[in-house]
Amino acid sequence: DGGITQSPKYLFRKEGQNVTLSCEQNLNHDAMYWYRQDPGQGLRLIYYSQIVNDFQKGDIAEGYSVSREKKESFPLTVTSAQKNPTAFYLCATRKADRGLRYGYTFGSGTRLTVV
Amino acid sequence: RKEVEQDPGPFNVPEGATVAFNCTYSNSASQSFFWYRQDCRKEPKLLMSVYSSGNEDGRFTAQLNRASQYISLLIRDSKLSDSATYLCVVIRMDSSYKLIFGSGTRLLVRP
């Protein structure tokens, strides 16, 4: 079945450590997005990529980095510069030539906790 | 001011009730609108798109008022399984097609 795989499901990070969250898709979707959700809040956009080897900052990119070397993969690195990384991270995809009314597809998320 | 605003709730209703959620958006250039459903500690899932003429999907009806920049979701004959957070979402119509999320309205349906 086609879908989005995010791993790990739960991740614990020590202060000052960099960690990388994985997002893999076999939907052949062109655009990929990373969102962050804090308790009681809506999702906020961190980074997005519409084609391979290109990505753009979202609304809260500070302390994060991404790469898009393959269409299927869009990993997110949470660096030590991100002062409050504890959150629920969601990866989403969109097929470029599909009408916007179909919305986006989300992965099941990674819960990151700083210990 | 947030770009998409919703009443956080919670709305606590009995089974069988009709409940309505509202949402306002501030960017008049927004062109596409959605309601997503999010269960506790899960990813959001598309409930329905919202069209200018209004649209219905079973017990769910969505309305859009572009003049007032207002979106609504009506749920009829509420079920226990409708308990979730409902997210109002708009697409920012620039080259990114980014989803802009409201913070969600929590619905609790009691027996």
PDB file of C-alpha atoms in Angstrom:
ATOM      1  CA  ASP A   1       0.000   0.000   0.000  1.00  0.00           C
ATOM      2  CA  GLY A   2       1.188   3.499  -0.746  1.00  0.00           C
ATOM      3  CA  GLY A   3       1.785   5.813   2.141  1.00  0.00           C
ATOM      4  CA  ILE A   4       4.092   7.871   4.280  1.00  0.00           C
ATOM      5  CA  THR A   5       6.385   6.308   6.865  1.00  0.00           C
ATOM      6  CA  GLN A   6       7.730   8.419   9.669  1.00  0.00           C
ATOM      7  CA  SER A   7      10.295   7.023  12.035  1.00  0.00           C
ATOM      8  CA  PRO A   8      10.880   6.710  14.829  1.00  0.00           C
ATOM      9  CA  LYS A   9       7.453   7.019  16.421  1.00  0.00           C
ATOM     10  CA  TYR A  10       9.001   8.259  19.689  1.00  0.00           C
ATOM     11  CA  LEU A  11      12.372   9.919  20.065  1.00  0.00           C
ATOM     12  CA  PHE A  12      14.191  11.189  23.123  1.00  0.00           C
ATOM     13  CA  ARG A  13      16.935  13.763  22.785  1.00  0.00           C
ATOM     14  CA  LYS A  14      19.438  14.997  25.291  1.00  0.00           C
ATOM     15  CA  GLU A  15      20.180  18.674  25.589  1.00  0.00           C
ATOM     16  CA  GLY A  16      22.681  19.786  22.949  1.00  0.00           C
ATOM     17  CA  GLN A  17      22.170  16.787  20.678  1.00  0.00           C
ATOM     18  CA  ASN A  18      21.191  16.816  17.012  1.00  0.00           C
ATOM     19  CA  VAL A  19      18.577  14.268  15.966  1.00  0.00           C
ATOM     20  CA  THR A  20      17.154  13.352  12.563  1.00  0.00           C
ATOM     21  CA  LEU A  21      13.535  12.429  11.905  1.00  0.00           C
ATOM     22  CA  SER A  22      12.835  10.287   8.891  1.00  0.00           C
ATOM     23  CA  CYS A  23      10.023  10.749   6.373  1.00  0.00           C
ATOM     24  CA  GLU A  24       9.715   8.321   3.451  1.00  0.00           C
ATOM     25  CA  GLN A  25       6.875   8.163   0.918  1.00  0.00           C
ATOM     26  CA  ASN A  26       5.992   5.793  -1.909  1.00  0.00           C
ATOM     27  CA  LEU A  27       3.053   7.837  -3.187  1.00  0.00           C
ATOM     28  CA  ASN A  28       5.120   9.457  -5.933  1.00  0.00           C
ATOM     29  CA  HIS A  29       4.071  12.837  -4.550  1.00  0.00           C
ATOM     30  CA  ASP A  30       6.153  15.813  -5.568  1.00  0.00           C
ATOM     31  CA  ALA A  31       5.863  18.137  -2.589  1.00  0.00           C
ATOM     32  CA  MET A  32       6.784  17.285   0.971  1.00  0.00           C
ATOM     33  CA  TYR A  33       6.270  19.316   4.141  1.00  0.00           C
ATOM     34  CA  TRP A  34       7.347  19.227   7.774  1.00  0.00           C
ATOM     35  CA  TYR A  35       5.001  20.553  10.437  1.00  0.00           C
ATOM     36  CA  ARG A  36       5.345  20.870  14.181  1.00  0.00           C
ATOM     37  CA  GLN A  37       2.427  20.661  16.624  1.00  0.00           C
ATOM     38  CA  ASP A  38       2.569  21.812  20.228  1.00  0.00           C
ATOM     39  CA  PRO A  39      -0.164  20.866  22.737  1.00  0.00           C
ATOM     40  CA  GLY A  40      -3.385  22.773  22.155  1.00  0.00           C
ATOM     41  CA  GLN A  41      -2.011  24.452  19.070  1.00  0.00           C
ATOM     42  CA  GLY A  42      -2.385  24.089  15.354  1.00  0.00           C
ATOM     43  CA  LEU A  43       0.340  22.796  13.092  1.00  0.00           C
ATOM     44  CA  ARG A  44       3.101  25.195  12.079  1.00  0.00           C
ATOM     45  CA  LEU A  45       5.227  24.795   8.963  1.00  0.00           C
ATOM     46  CA  ILE A  46       8.951  24.202   9.428  1.00  0.00           C
ATOM     47  CA  TYR A  47      10.256  23.450   5.911  1.00  0.00           C
ATOM     48  CA  TYR A  48       8.873  22.322   2.579  1.00  0.00           C
ATOM     49  CA  SER A  49      10.184  20.988  -0.696  1.00  0.00           C
ATOM     50  CA  GLN A  50       8.378  20.991  -4.020  1.00  0.00           C
ATOM     51  CA  ILE A  51      11.031  19.235  -6.092  1.00  0.00           C
ATOM     52  CA  VAL A  52      14.177  17.200  -5.520  1.00  0.00           C
ATOM     53  CA  ASN A  53      17.245  19.188  -4.486  1.00  0.00           C
ATOM     54  CA  ASP A  54      15.172  22.221  -3.570  1.00  0.00           C
ATOM     55  CA  PHE A  55      13.568  23.247  -0.289  1.00  0.00           C
ATOM     56  CA  GLN A  56      12.249  26.400   1.356  1.00  0.00           C
ATOM     57  CA  LYS A  57      11.949  27.680   4.906  1.00  0.00           C
ATOM     58  CA  GLY A  58       8.540  27.714   6.461  1.00  0.00           C
ATOM     59  CA  ASP A  59       7.312  29.872   9.286  1.00  0.00           C
ATOM     60  CA  ILE A  60       9.462  28.393  12.089  1.00  0.00           C
ATOM     61  CA  ALA A  61      12.640  27.098  10.389  1.00  0.00           C
ATOM     62  CA  GLU A  62      15.168  28.309  12.974  1.00  0.00           C
ATOM     63  CA  GLY A  63      17.012  25.403  14.590  1.00  0.00           C
ATOM     64  CA  TYR A  64      16.005  22.905  11.894  1.00  0.00           C
ATOM     65  CA  SER A  65      17.579  21.657   8.679  1.00  0.00           C
ATOM     66  CA  VAL A  66      16.369  19.415   5.840  1.00  0.00           C
ATOM     67  CA  SER A  67      17.558  17.767   2.642  1.00  0.00           C
ATOM     68  CA  ARG A  68      15.750  16.432  -0.436  1.00  0.00           C
ATOM     69  CA  GLU A  69      18.180  14.247  -2.309  1.00  0.00           C
ATOM     70  CA  LYS A  70      15.496  11.799  -3.429  1.00  0.00           C
ATOM     71  CA  LYS A  71      11.853  12.270  -4.290  1.00  0.00           C
ATOM     72  CA  GLU A  72      10.863   9.669  -1.714  1.00  0.00           C
ATOM     73  CA  SER A  73      12.730  11.089   1.262  1.00  0.00           C
ATOM     74  CA  PHE A  74      12.653  14.354   3.219  1.00  0.00           C
ATOM     75  CA  PRO A  75      14.530  13.987   6.526  1.00  0.00           C
ATOM     76  CA  LEU A  76      14.349  16.693   9.191  1.00  0.00           C
ATOM     77  CA  THR A  77      17.264  17.382  11.533  1.00  0.00           C
ATOM     78  CA  VAL A  78      16.499  19.072  14.821  1.00  0.00           C
ATOM     79  CA  THR A  79      19.695  20.818  15.824  1.00  0.00           C
ATOM     80  CA  SER A  80      20.930  21.941  19.223  1.00  0.00           C
ATOM     81  CA  ALA A  81      20.031  25.483  18.148  1.00  0.00           C
ATOM     82  CA  GLN A  82      16.338  24.618  18.481  1.00  0.00           C
ATOM     83  CA  LYS A  83      15.684  25.721  22.046  1.00  0.00           C
ATOM     84  CA  ASN A  84      12.320  24.074  22.571  1.00  0.00           C
ATOM     85  CA  PRO A  85      12.177  20.969  20.376  1.00  0.00           C
ATOM     86  CA  THR A  86       9.709  18.902  22.399  1.00  0.00           C
ATOM     87  CA  ALA A  87       6.716  18.544  20.081  1.00  0.00           C
ATOM     88  CA  PHE A  88       4.806  16.290  17.691  1.00  0.00           C
ATOM     89  CA  TYR A  89       6.385  16.382  14.219  1.00  0.00           C
ATOM     90  CA  LEU A  90       4.310  15.576  11.150  1.00  0.00           C
ATOM     91  CA  CYS A  91       5.420  15.010   7.595  1.00  0.00           C
ATOM     92  CA  ALA A  92       2.950  15.601   4.769  1.00  0.00           C
ATOM     93  CA  THR A  93       2.968  15.171   1.013  1.00  0.00           C
ATOM     94  CA  ARG A  94       1.050  16.603  -1.944  1.00  0.00           C
ATOM     95  CA  LYS A  95       0.918  15.569  -5.574  1.00  0.00           C
ATOM     96  CA  ALA A  96       1.605  18.663  -7.658  1.00  0.00           C
ATOM     97  CA  ASP A  97      -0.788  17.941 -10.503  1.00  0.00           C
ATOM     98  CA  ARG A  98      -3.678  16.934  -8.275  1.00  0.00           C
ATOM     99  CA  GLY A  99      -6.362  19.411  -7.416  1.00  0.00           C
ATOM    100  CA  LEU A 100      -5.967  21.155  -4.094  1.00  0.00           C
ATOM    101  CA  ARG A 101      -9.356  19.939  -2.976  1.00  0.00           C
ATOM    102  CA  TYR A 102      -7.751  16.550  -2.322  1.00  0.00           C
ATOM    103  CA  GLY A 103      -5.696  18.074   0.455  1.00  0.00           C
ATOM    104  CA  TYR A 104      -2.559  16.535   1.738  1.00  0.00           C
ATOM    105  CA  THR A 105      -1.509  13.140   3.082  1.00  0.00           C
ATOM    106  CA  PHE A 106       0.056  13.004   6.534  1.00  0.00           C
ATOM    107  CA  GLY A 107       2.407  10.513   8.107  1.00  0.00           C
ATOM    108  CA  SER A 108       1.630   9.197  11.590  1.00  0.00           C
ATOM    109  CA  GLY A 109       4.141  11.527  13.227  1.00  0.00           C
ATOM    110  CA  THR A 110       7.149  11.445  15.523  1.00  0.00           C
ATOM    111  CA  ARG A 111       6.933  12.548  19.152  1.00  0.00           C
ATOM    112  CA  LEU A 112      10.194  14.169  20.183  1.00  0.00           C
ATOM    113  CA  THR A 113      10.986  14.757  23.845  1.00  0.00           C
ATOM    114  CA  VAL A 114      14.015  16.475  25.299  1.00  0.00           C
ATOM    115  CA  VAL A 115      15.302  14.756  28.426  1.00  0.00           C
TER     116      VAL A 115
ATOM    117  CA  ARG B   1      -3.778  37.966  15.090  1.00  0.00           C
ATOM    118  CA  LYS B   2      -3.630  34.348  13.902  1.00  0.00           C
ATOM    119  CA  GLU B   3      -4.289  33.750  10.226  1.00  0.00           C
ATOM    120  CA  VAL B   4      -6.906  31.092  11.021  1.00  0.00           C
ATOM    121  CA  GLU B   5      -8.920  31.338  14.231  1.00  0.00           C
ATOM    122  CA  GLN B   6     -11.180  28.800  15.898  1.00  0.00           C
ATOM    123  CA  ASP B   7     -12.981  28.500  19.214  1.00  0.00           C
ATOM    124  CA  PRO B   8     -10.933  25.861  21.087  1.00  0.00           C
ATOM    125  CA  GLY B   9     -13.967  24.442  22.889  1.00  0.00           C
ATOM    126  CA  PRO B  10     -14.433  21.876  24.187  1.00  0.00           C
ATOM    127  CA  PHE B  11     -17.944  21.365  22.903  1.00  0.00           C
ATOM    128  CA  ASN B  12     -19.576  18.733  25.113  1.00  0.00           C
ATOM    129  CA  VAL B  13     -22.764  17.385  23.499  1.00  0.00           C
ATOM    130  CA  PRO B  14     -25.008  14.325  23.913  1.00  0.00           C
ATOM    131  CA  GLU B  15     -25.264  11.659  21.257  1.00  0.00           C
ATOM    132  CA  GLY B  16     -27.702  12.661  18.551  1.00  0.00           C
ATOM    133  CA  ALA B  17     -27.120  16.389  18.982  1.00  0.00           C
ATOM    134  CA  THR B  18     -26.334  18.812  16.197  1.00  0.00           C
ATOM    135  CA  VAL B  19     -23.192  20.854  16.706  1.00  0.00           C
ATOM    136  CA  ALA B  20     -21.630  23.656  14.666  1.00  0.00           C
ATOM    137  CA  PHE B  21     -18.058  24.903  14.554  1.00  0.00           C
ATOM    138  CA  ASN B  22     -16.933  28.212  13.144  1.00  0.00           C
ATOM    139  CA  CYS B  23     -13.650  29.431  11.794  1.00  0.00           C
ATOM    140  CA  THR B  24     -12.440  32.792  10.487  1.00  0.00           C
ATOM    141  CA  TYR B  25      -9.464  33.478   8.274  1.00  0.00           C
ATOM    142  CA  SER B  26      -7.659  36.754   7.800  1.00  0.00           C
ATOM    143  CA  ASN B  27      -5.934  36.397   4.425  1.00  0.00           C
ATOM    144  CA  SER B  28      -8.430  37.287   1.732  1.00  0.00           C
ATOM    145  CA  ALA B  29      -6.180  35.647  -0.865  1.00  0.00           C
ATOM    146  CA  SER B  30      -6.871  32.223   0.635  1.00  0.00           C
ATOM    147  CA  GLN B  31      -8.502  30.076  -2.027  1.00  0.00           C
ATOM    148  CA  SER B  32      -8.896  26.548  -0.728  1.00  0.00           C
ATOM    149  CA  PHE B  33     -10.474  25.489   2.525  1.00  0.00           C
ATOM    150  CA  PHE B  34     -10.708  22.228   4.430  1.00  0.00           C
ATOM    151  CA  TRP B  35     -11.825  20.612   7.628  1.00  0.00           C
ATOM    152  CA  TYR B  36      -9.459  18.026   9.069  1.00  0.00           C
ATOM    153  CA  ARG B  37     -10.166  15.697  11.954  1.00  0.00           C
ATOM    154  CA  GLN B  38      -7.458  14.834  14.479  1.00  0.00           C
ATOM    155  CA  ASP B  39      -7.828  12.111  17.077  1.00  0.00           C
ATOM    156  CA  CYS B  40      -5.782  12.276  20.264  1.00  0.00           C
ATOM    157  CA  ARG B  41      -2.064  11.778  19.555  1.00  0.00           C
ATOM    158  CA  LYS B  42      -2.703  10.947  15.891  1.00  0.00           C
ATOM    159  CA  GLU B  43      -2.096  12.684  12.594  1.00  0.00           C
ATOM    160  CA  PRO B  44      -4.771  14.941  11.041  1.00  0.00           C
ATOM    161  CA  LYS B  45      -7.001  13.330   8.428  1.00  0.00           C
ATOM    162  CA  LEU B  46      -8.965  15.133   5.756  1.00  0.00           C
ATOM    163  CA  LEU B  47     -12.643  15.261   6.664  1.00  0.00           C
ATOM    164  CA  MET B  48     -13.883  17.369   3.777  1.00  0.00           C
ATOM    165  CA  SER B  49     -13.043  20.187   1.437  1.00  0.00           C
ATOM    166  CA  VAL B  50     -15.174  23.319   1.653  1.00  0.00           C
ATOM    167  CA  TYR B  51     -16.662  24.741  -1.522  1.00  0.00           C
ATOM    168  CA  SER B  52     -18.139  28.178  -2.091  1.00  0.00           C
ATOM    169  CA  SER B  53     -21.564  26.715  -2.725  1.00  0.00           C
ATOM    170  CA  GLY B  54     -21.453  24.689   0.463  1.00  0.00           C
ATOM    171  CA  ASN B  55     -21.193  20.938   0.483  1.00  0.00           C
ATOM    172  CA  GLU B  56     -22.504  17.977   2.386  1.00  0.00           C
ATOM    173  CA  ASP B  57     -21.081  14.548   3.134  1.00  0.00           C
ATOM    174  CA  GLY B  58     -23.501  12.400   5.067  1.00  0.00           C
ATOM    175  CA  ARG B  59     -24.000  13.987   8.488  1.00  0.00           C
ATOM    176  CA  PHE B  60     -21.418  16.705   7.806  1.00  0.00           C
ATOM    177  CA  THR B  61     -22.117  20.029   6.089  1.00  0.00           C
ATOM    178  CA  ALA B  62     -19.497  22.675   5.359  1.00  0.00           C
ATOM    179  CA  GLN B  63     -20.172  26.279   4.408  1.00  0.00           C
ATOM    180  CA  LEU B  64     -17.936  29.073   3.185  1.00  0.00           C
ATOM    181  CA  ASN B  65     -18.691  32.789   3.308  1.00  0.00           C
ATOM    182  CA  ARG B  66     -15.973  34.587   1.385  1.00  0.00           C
ATOM    183  CA  ALA B  67     -17.333  38.045   2.083  1.00  0.00           C
ATOM    184  CA  SER B  68     -17.088  37.486   5.836  1.00  0.00           C
ATOM    185  CA  GLN B  69     -14.026  35.201   5.562  1.00  0.00           C
ATOM    186  CA  TYR B  70     -15.852  32.601   7.587  1.00  0.00           C
ATOM    187  CA  ILE B  71     -16.046  28.798   7.376  1.00  0.00           C
ATOM    188  CA  SER B  72     -18.385  26.511   9.252  1.00  0.00           C
ATOM    189  CA  LEU B  73     -18.848  22.806   9.898  1.00  0.00           C
ATOM    190  CA  LEU B  74     -22.167  21.334  10.989  1.00  0.00           C
ATOM    191  CA  ILE B  75     -22.389  17.817  12.385  1.00  0.00           C
ATOM    192  CA  ARG B  76     -25.847  16.302  12.648  1.00  0.00           C
ATOM    193  CA  ASP B  77     -26.859  13.289  14.754  1.00  0.00           C
ATOM    194  CA  SER B  78     -23.530  13.240  16.625  1.00  0.00           C
ATOM    195  CA  LYS B  79     -21.969   9.845  17.329  1.00  0.00           C
ATOM    196  CA  LEU B  80     -19.568   8.912  20.096  1.00  0.00           C
ATOM    197  CA  SER B  81     -16.993   8.287  17.367  1.00  0.00           C
ATOM    198  CA  ASP B  82     -17.196  11.946  16.314  1.00  0.00           C
ATOM    199  CA  SER B  83     -15.255  12.900  19.465  1.00  0.00           C
ATOM    200  CA  ALA B  84     -12.052  14.465  18.171  1.00  0.00           C
ATOM    201  CA  THR B  85     -10.441  17.807  17.433  1.00  0.00           C
ATOM    202  CA  TYR B  86     -11.597  19.509  14.242  1.00  0.00           C
ATOM    203  CA  LEU B  87      -9.034  21.629  12.462  1.00  0.00           C
ATOM    204  CA  CYS B  88      -9.953  24.435  10.109  1.00  0.00           C
ATOM    205  CA  VAL B  89      -7.363  24.676   7.348  1.00  0.00           C
ATOM    206  CA  VAL B  90      -6.770  27.106   4.494  1.00  0.00           C
ATOM    207  CA  ILE B  91      -4.235  27.046   1.713  1.00  0.00           C
ATOM    208  CA  ARG B  92      -2.096  30.108   1.300  1.00  0.00           C
ATOM    209  CA  MET B  93      -2.250  30.723  -2.416  1.00  0.00           C
ATOM    210  CA  ASP B  94       1.357  31.512  -3.113  1.00  0.00           C
ATOM    211  CA  SER B  95       3.829  29.193  -4.824  1.00  0.00           C
ATOM    212  CA  SER B  96       4.163  27.005  -1.746  1.00  0.00           C
ATOM    213  CA  TYR B  97       0.507  25.892  -1.392  1.00  0.00           C
ATOM    214  CA  LYS B  98       1.147  25.699   2.332  1.00  0.00           C
ATOM    215  CA  LEU B  99      -1.584  24.551   4.663  1.00  0.00           C
ATOM    216  CA  ILE B 100      -2.380  27.069   7.384  1.00  0.00           C
ATOM    217  CA  PHE B 101      -4.011  25.452  10.401  1.00  0.00           C
ATOM    218  CA  GLY B 102      -6.317  26.761  13.058  1.00  0.00           C
ATOM    219  CA  SER B 103      -5.587  25.513  16.564  1.00  0.00           C
ATOM    220  CA  GLY B 104      -8.618  23.231  16.467  1.00  0.00           C
ATOM    221  CA  THR B 105     -11.973  22.836  18.181  1.00  0.00           C
ATOM    222  CA  ARG B 106     -12.367  19.890  20.514  1.00  0.00           C
ATOM    223  CA  LEU B 107     -15.622  17.932  20.411  1.00  0.00           C
ATOM    224  CA  LEU B 108     -16.709  15.504  23.117  1.00  0.00           C
ATOM    225  CA  VAL B 109     -19.823  13.462  22.414  1.00  0.00           C
ATOM    226  CA  ARG B 110     -21.245  11.817  25.531  1.00  0.00           C
ATOM    227  CA  PRO B 111     -23.625   8.834  25.747  1.00  0.00           C
TER     228      PRO B 111
END
